Short mmCIF file of C-alpha atoms and ligand atoms in Angstrom, two decimals:
data_model
loop_
_atom_site.label_atom_id
_atom_site.label_comp_id
_atom_site.label_asym_id
_atom_site.label_seq_id
_atom_site.Cartn_x
_atom_site.Cartn_y
_atom_site.Cartn_z
CA MET A 1 0.00 0.00 0.00
CA SER A 2 1.98 2.96 -1.19
CA SER A 3 1.00 6.08 -3.07
CA SER A 4 3.23 7.84 -5.57
CA ASP A 5 2.30 11.15 -3.96
CA PRO A 6 1.64 10.94 -0.22
CA ALA A 7 1.46 14.74 -0.13
CA SER A 8 -1.97 14.42 -1.74
CA ASP A 9 -3.41 12.10 0.97
CA THR A 10 -7.03 12.73 1.92
CA TYR A 11 -7.81 12.47 5.64
CA THR A 12 -11.02 10.40 5.74
CA HIS A 13 -12.64 11.91 8.84
CA GLY A 14 -11.91 15.63 8.39
CA HIS A 15 -12.25 17.85 11.47
CA HIS A 16 -15.99 18.43 11.85
CA GLU A 17 -17.15 19.12 15.43
CA SER A 18 -18.54 15.57 15.67
CA VAL A 19 -15.07 14.17 14.86
CA LEU A 20 -13.27 16.44 17.33
CA ARG A 21 -15.83 15.49 19.99
CA SER A 22 -14.45 11.98 19.69
CA HIS A 23 -10.76 12.92 19.50
CA SER A 24 -10.97 15.43 22.38
CA TRP A 25 -12.20 12.67 24.73
CA ARG A 26 -8.81 10.97 24.38
CA THR A 27 -6.26 11.08 27.17
CA ALA A 28 -2.83 9.56 27.62
CA GLU A 29 -4.44 7.07 30.03
CA ASN A 30 -7.22 5.85 27.69
CA SER A 31 -5.19 6.01 24.46
CA ALA A 32 -1.47 5.65 25.26
CA GLY A 33 -1.35 3.44 28.35
CA TYR A 34 1.14 1.12 26.63
CA LEU A 35 3.60 4.04 26.38
CA LEU A 36 3.17 5.59 29.84
CA LYS A 37 5.32 3.00 31.60
CA LEU A 38 8.29 4.14 29.49
CA LEU A 39 7.92 7.87 30.23
CA THR A 40 10.05 9.65 32.80
CA PRO A 41 10.44 13.37 33.62
CA GLY A 42 12.72 15.19 31.20
CA LEU A 43 12.11 13.07 28.08
CA SER A 44 11.27 14.92 24.85
CA ILE A 45 8.30 13.77 22.72
CA LEU A 46 7.15 14.46 19.17
CA ASP A 47 3.44 13.61 18.70
CA ILE A 48 2.66 13.25 14.98
CA GLY A 49 -0.94 13.76 13.78
CA CYS A 50 -1.76 15.21 17.20
CA GLY A 51 -5.25 16.44 16.23
CA PRO A 52 -6.80 18.57 18.99
CA GLY A 53 -3.86 17.68 21.25
CA THR A 54 -5.55 16.27 24.34
CA ILE A 55 -3.25 13.22 24.36
CA THR A 56 -0.23 15.45 23.63
CA ILE A 57 -0.99 17.75 26.57
CA ASP A 58 -1.41 14.73 28.85
CA LEU A 59 1.88 13.23 27.66
CA ALA A 60 3.54 16.55 28.49
CA LYS A 61 2.37 16.16 32.10
CA HIS A 62 4.14 12.80 32.28
CA VAL A 63 7.52 14.09 31.03
CA ALA A 64 7.62 17.67 32.41
CA PRO A 65 9.95 19.54 32.22
CA GLY A 66 10.78 17.64 28.99
CA GLU A 67 9.72 19.38 25.76
CA VAL A 68 6.71 18.01 23.89
CA ILE A 69 5.71 19.07 20.36
CA GLY A 70 2.45 18.15 18.63
CA ILE A 71 2.43 18.35 14.83
CA ASP A 72 -0.48 17.97 12.39
CA VAL A 73 -1.03 18.67 8.69
CA SER A 74 -4.22 20.58 9.48
CA SER A 75 -3.65 24.19 10.59
CA ASP A 76 -7.28 24.37 11.79
CA VAL A 77 -6.84 21.50 14.22
CA ILE A 78 -3.51 22.95 15.41
CA GLU A 79 -5.42 26.12 16.36
CA GLN A 80 -7.82 23.91 18.33
CA ALA A 81 -4.88 22.17 20.04
CA ARG A 82 -3.38 25.55 21.02
CA ALA A 83 -6.73 26.61 22.48
CA ASN A 84 -6.90 23.36 24.47
CA GLN A 85 -3.38 23.98 25.75
CA ALA A 86 -4.27 27.54 26.77
CA ASP A 87 -7.29 26.20 28.69
CA ASP A 88 -5.19 23.52 30.35
CA GLY A 89 -2.19 25.73 31.18
CA GLN A 90 0.46 23.06 30.51
CA THR A 91 3.63 24.95 29.54
CA ASN A 92 6.11 22.32 28.26
CA VAL A 93 4.05 21.58 25.13
CA SER A 94 3.67 23.42 21.82
CA PHE A 95 1.87 22.75 18.55
CA THR A 96 2.91 23.30 14.95
CA THR A 97 1.68 22.53 11.45
CA GLY A 98 3.61 20.01 9.36
CA SER A 99 3.63 16.58 7.76
CA GLY A 100 4.72 13.35 9.39
CA TYR A 101 6.26 12.34 6.06
CA ASP A 102 8.78 15.16 6.11
CA LEU A 103 9.52 16.33 9.62
CA GLY A 104 11.55 19.52 9.79
CA TYR A 105 13.80 18.24 12.59
CA ALA A 106 17.38 17.03 12.60
CA ASP A 107 18.16 13.31 12.95
CA ASP A 108 17.97 11.96 16.53
CA SER A 109 16.03 14.99 17.86
CA PHE A 110 13.53 13.30 20.22
CA ASP A 111 13.53 10.62 22.92
CA VAL A 112 10.02 9.48 21.99
CA VAL A 113 8.15 9.77 18.66
CA HIS A 114 4.44 8.95 18.93
CA ALA A 115 1.50 8.67 16.53
CA HIS A 116 -2.03 7.74 17.63
CA GLN A 117 -4.63 6.74 15.02
CA VAL A 118 -2.54 8.27 12.22
CA LEU A 119 -0.90 5.46 10.21
CA GLN A 120 -4.35 4.12 9.23
CA HIS A 121 -5.02 7.41 7.43
CA VAL A 122 -1.88 7.77 5.34
CA SER A 123 -1.08 6.20 1.99
CA ASP A 124 2.54 5.45 2.91
CA PRO A 125 2.65 4.27 6.56
CA VAL A 126 6.03 2.59 5.99
CA GLY A 127 7.54 5.88 4.79
CA MET A 128 6.12 7.67 7.83
CA LEU A 129 7.54 5.02 10.17
CA ARG A 130 10.99 5.53 8.58
CA GLU A 131 10.72 9.28 9.10
CA MET A 132 9.68 8.72 12.72
CA ARG A 133 12.81 6.64 13.31
CA ARG A 134 15.03 9.26 11.66
CA VAL A 135 14.05 11.93 14.19
CA CYS A 136 14.17 9.54 17.18
CA ARG A 137 17.48 9.23 19.01
CA PRO A 138 19.20 5.82 18.88
CA GLY A 139 17.70 3.68 21.64
CA GLY A 140 14.68 6.00 21.88
CA VAL A 141 11.07 4.90 21.51
CA VAL A 142 8.76 5.06 18.49
CA ALA A 143 5.19 4.29 19.60
CA VAL A 144 2.20 3.79 17.29
CA ARG A 145 -1.40 2.79 17.99
CA ASP A 146 -4.18 2.26 15.46
CA ALA A 147 -7.68 0.83 15.43
CA ASP A 148 -8.81 -2.07 13.31
CA TYR A 149 -12.26 -1.29 11.90
CA ALA A 150 -12.91 -4.83 10.67
CA ALA A 151 -12.24 -6.12 14.20
CA MET A 152 -14.78 -3.77 15.80
CA ALA A 153 -17.62 -5.71 17.44
CA TRP A 154 -21.02 -4.64 18.70
CA TRP A 155 -24.34 -5.85 20.04
CA PRO A 156 -27.19 -5.92 19.24
CA ALA A 157 -26.75 -6.76 15.56
CA ASP A 158 -28.15 -4.13 13.22
CA PRO A 159 -27.88 -4.12 9.40
CA ARG A 160 -27.58 -0.33 9.48
CA LEU A 161 -24.34 -0.62 11.49
CA ASP A 162 -23.13 -3.33 9.09
CA ARG A 163 -23.76 -0.84 6.27
CA TRP A 164 -21.85 1.85 8.19
CA MET A 165 -18.84 -0.48 8.28
CA GLU A 166 -19.09 -1.15 4.52
CA ILE A 167 -19.34 2.58 3.76
CA TYR A 168 -16.43 3.46 6.06
CA GLN A 169 -14.21 0.74 4.57
CA ALA A 170 -15.03 1.87 1.01
CA VAL A 171 -14.35 5.56 1.69
CA ALA A 172 -11.09 4.92 3.57
CA LYS A 173 -9.78 2.46 0.97
CA GLY A 174 -10.75 4.97 -1.72
CA ASN A 175 -8.31 7.34 0.03
CA ASP A 176 -5.53 4.73 -0.29
CA ALA A 177 -5.72 4.37 3.51
CA GLU A 178 -5.96 1.19 5.63
CA PRO A 179 -8.96 1.13 8.00
CA ASN A 180 -7.87 -2.25 9.42
CA ALA A 181 -4.48 -0.87 10.38
CA ALA A 182 -3.91 -2.65 13.70
CA ARG A 183 -3.23 -5.98 12.01
CA HIS A 184 -0.69 -4.34 9.65
CA LEU A 185 1.46 -2.54 12.22
CA VAL A 186 4.05 -5.30 12.73
CA ASP A 187 4.36 -5.83 8.98
CA TRP A 188 4.73 -2.11 8.24
CA ALA A 189 7.33 -1.62 10.99
CA THR A 190 9.33 -4.61 9.77
CA GLU A 191 9.27 -3.25 6.21
CA ALA A 192 10.44 0.11 7.59
CA GLY A 193 13.51 -1.64 9.01
CA TYR A 194 12.70 -1.87 12.74
CA THR A 195 14.02 -5.01 14.41
CA ASP A 196 13.05 -4.44 18.08
CA LEU A 197 9.25 -4.64 18.23
CA ASP A 198 6.94 -4.97 21.24
CA PRO A 199 3.34 -5.44 20.01
CA SER A 200 0.23 -5.32 22.18
CA ALA A 201 -3.47 -4.53 21.83
CA ASP A 202 -6.04 -2.70 23.90
CA THR A 203 -9.74 -1.94 23.55
CA TRP A 204 -12.14 0.91 24.07
CA VAL A 205 -15.51 -0.41 25.25
CA PHE A 206 -18.73 1.61 25.17
CA ALA A 207 -21.40 -0.13 27.24
CA THR A 208 -22.53 2.18 30.03
CA PRO A 209 -25.54 4.51 29.74
CA ALA A 210 -23.27 7.56 29.48
CA ASN A 211 -20.62 6.28 27.10
CA ARG A 212 -23.20 4.55 24.86
CA GLN A 213 -24.97 7.87 24.37
CA TRP A 214 -21.67 9.60 23.71
CA TRP A 215 -20.33 7.05 21.19
CA GLY A 216 -23.62 6.34 19.40
CA GLY A 217 -24.49 10.04 19.34
CA LEU A 218 -21.21 11.18 17.89
CA TRP A 219 -21.26 8.50 15.17
CA ALA A 220 -24.88 9.36 14.34
CA ASP A 221 -23.67 12.93 13.76
CA ARG A 222 -20.41 11.99 12.03
CA VAL A 223 -22.05 9.74 9.51
CA VAL A 224 -24.22 12.58 8.15
CA SER A 225 -22.12 15.70 8.89
CA SER A 226 -18.39 14.92 8.61
CA SER A 227 -16.07 14.58 5.60
CA LEU A 228 -16.93 10.88 5.62
CA ALA A 229 -20.49 11.75 4.54
CA GLU A 230 -19.34 14.13 1.80
CA GLN A 231 -16.91 11.59 0.37
CA ALA A 232 -19.43 8.72 0.55
CA VAL A 233 -22.04 10.75 -1.34
CA ASP A 234 -19.63 12.36 -3.84
CA ARG A 235 -18.19 8.97 -4.79
CA GLY A 236 -21.58 7.27 -5.12
CA ILE A 237 -20.84 4.91 -2.18
CA ALA A 238 -24.02 5.92 -0.29
CA THR A 239 -26.93 8.33 -0.62
CA MET A 240 -27.70 10.96 2.00
CA ASP A 241 -30.96 9.13 2.78
CA GLU A 242 -28.99 5.98 3.45
CA LEU A 243 -26.58 7.85 5.74
CA HIS A 244 -29.54 9.21 7.74
CA HIS A 245 -30.79 5.62 8.03
CA VAL A 246 -27.36 4.56 9.39
CA ALA A 247 -27.44 7.50 11.84
CA GLU A 248 -30.81 6.32 13.11
CA GLY A 249 -29.24 2.88 13.62
CA PHE A 250 -26.55 4.43 15.84
CA ARG A 251 -29.17 6.36 17.86
CA GLU A 252 -31.19 3.18 18.43
CA TRP A 253 -28.02 1.31 19.36
CA ALA A 254 -27.19 4.03 21.93
CA ALA A 255 -30.71 3.96 23.40
CA HIS A 256 -30.71 0.18 23.85
CA ASP A 257 -30.47 -0.83 27.53
CA THR A 258 -27.72 -3.42 27.17
CA SER A 259 -25.86 -2.49 23.97
CA TRP A 260 -22.09 -2.96 23.74
CA PHE A 261 -19.39 -1.74 21.30
CA ALA A 262 -15.68 -2.60 21.32
CA VAL A 263 -12.88 -0.94 19.34
CA VAL A 264 -9.71 -3.02 19.06
CA ASN A 265 -6.49 -0.97 18.96
CA GLY A 266 -3.16 -2.43 17.89
CA GLU A 267 -0.11 -0.97 19.67
CA LEU A 268 3.57 -1.14 18.90
CA ILE A 269 6.61 0.00 20.84
CA LEU A 270 9.65 0.20 18.55
CA ARG A 271 13.25 0.91 19.49
CA ALA A 272 14.90 3.32 17.09
C1 LIG B 301 -7.66 10.21 13.75
S1 LIG B 301 -6.84 11.75 13.98
C2 LIG B 301 -5.92 11.40 15.47
C3 LIG B 301 -5.63 12.64 16.27
C4 LIG B 301 -4.91 12.37 17.60
N1 LIG B 301 -3.65 11.68 17.41
C5 LIG B 301 -5.82 11.59 18.53
O1 LIG B 301 -5.69 10.38 18.60
O2 LIG B 301 -6.74 12.20 19.10
C6 LIG B 301 -5.55 11.71 12.74
C7 LIG B 301 -4.82 13.04 12.61
O3 LIG B 301 -3.69 12.84 11.74
C8 LIG B 301 -3.54 14.01 10.95
N2 LIG B 301 -2.74 13.65 9.77
C9 LIG B 301 -3.14 12.96 8.68
N3 LIG B 301 -2.09 12.82 7.82
C10 LIG B 301 -1.03 13.42 8.40
C11 LIG B 301 0.33 13.63 8.01
N4 LIG B 301 0.78 13.20 6.83
N5 LIG B 301 1.15 14.28 8.85
C12 LIG B 301 0.69 14.77 10.04
N6 LIG B 301 -0.59 14.62 10.45
C13 LIG B 301 -1.43 13.95 9.64
C14 LIG B 301 -4.97 14.45 10.67
O4 LIG B 301 -5.04 15.83 10.28
C15 LIG B 301 -5.66 14.16 11.99
O5 LIG B 301 -5.67 15.28 12.85
#
């Protein structure tokens, strides 16, 4: 899976409010637990594809006074990350716009180079993993974590959620991305030349009254309002009526008394 021009990648989700509602829920604890045990005060971290920066700001708390930089191709989301930092008041973290394919840092610049839910969205994950190693000091840590859409599981069964999965897979693959990234991480890292790999997996589970409403509600909104909807309709993958039908499926799923949804995340600690 490699594009001749990764600079023209399309990010499947975009940054609609319904997408950022999901990403801003993320913390170092719920999304980078596999990395936390390796963090000590004073380490420097580069967080690639940082989005709204909630994980980045949390990581900064774990390594203060070490310097933490969040980088993202989207200048809009970097503005959001800066606003989140201003609200939080954490001072050893900053945010900048740039691409994970071509990081403007010297070789061996960081102790830790991290990317959460990013490799699944890029057309050349192997190239990005090579660039991550270049800016990581020898013996430092490269840490990546990505979901696997095909491994997501839910109850009760609903054909509208099955259709959501088909639509998501078609749109992401149309972007030369890999929605089932977790299962590819070891292969990609090996192709990128890493030899010291520590793989693990972790899940997010949504099955309480509050987190069901949150997860089902944000997907009901995302499926009709985010870039995913625009791309699905523009490419003839789904009609708007069908997307509203899928959204209704998510609302019913969220309202069900005993519904359950699990997201499998593959994780990989790599030594540079
Ligand atoms: C699913 S979001 C994850 C955001 C954040 N890491 C988190 O987990 O909350 C993926 C992010 O990667 C960014 N991105 C996509 N391609 C990128 C690239 N080539 N370089 C840097 N960031 C990129 C997107 O703009 C988006 O903000």
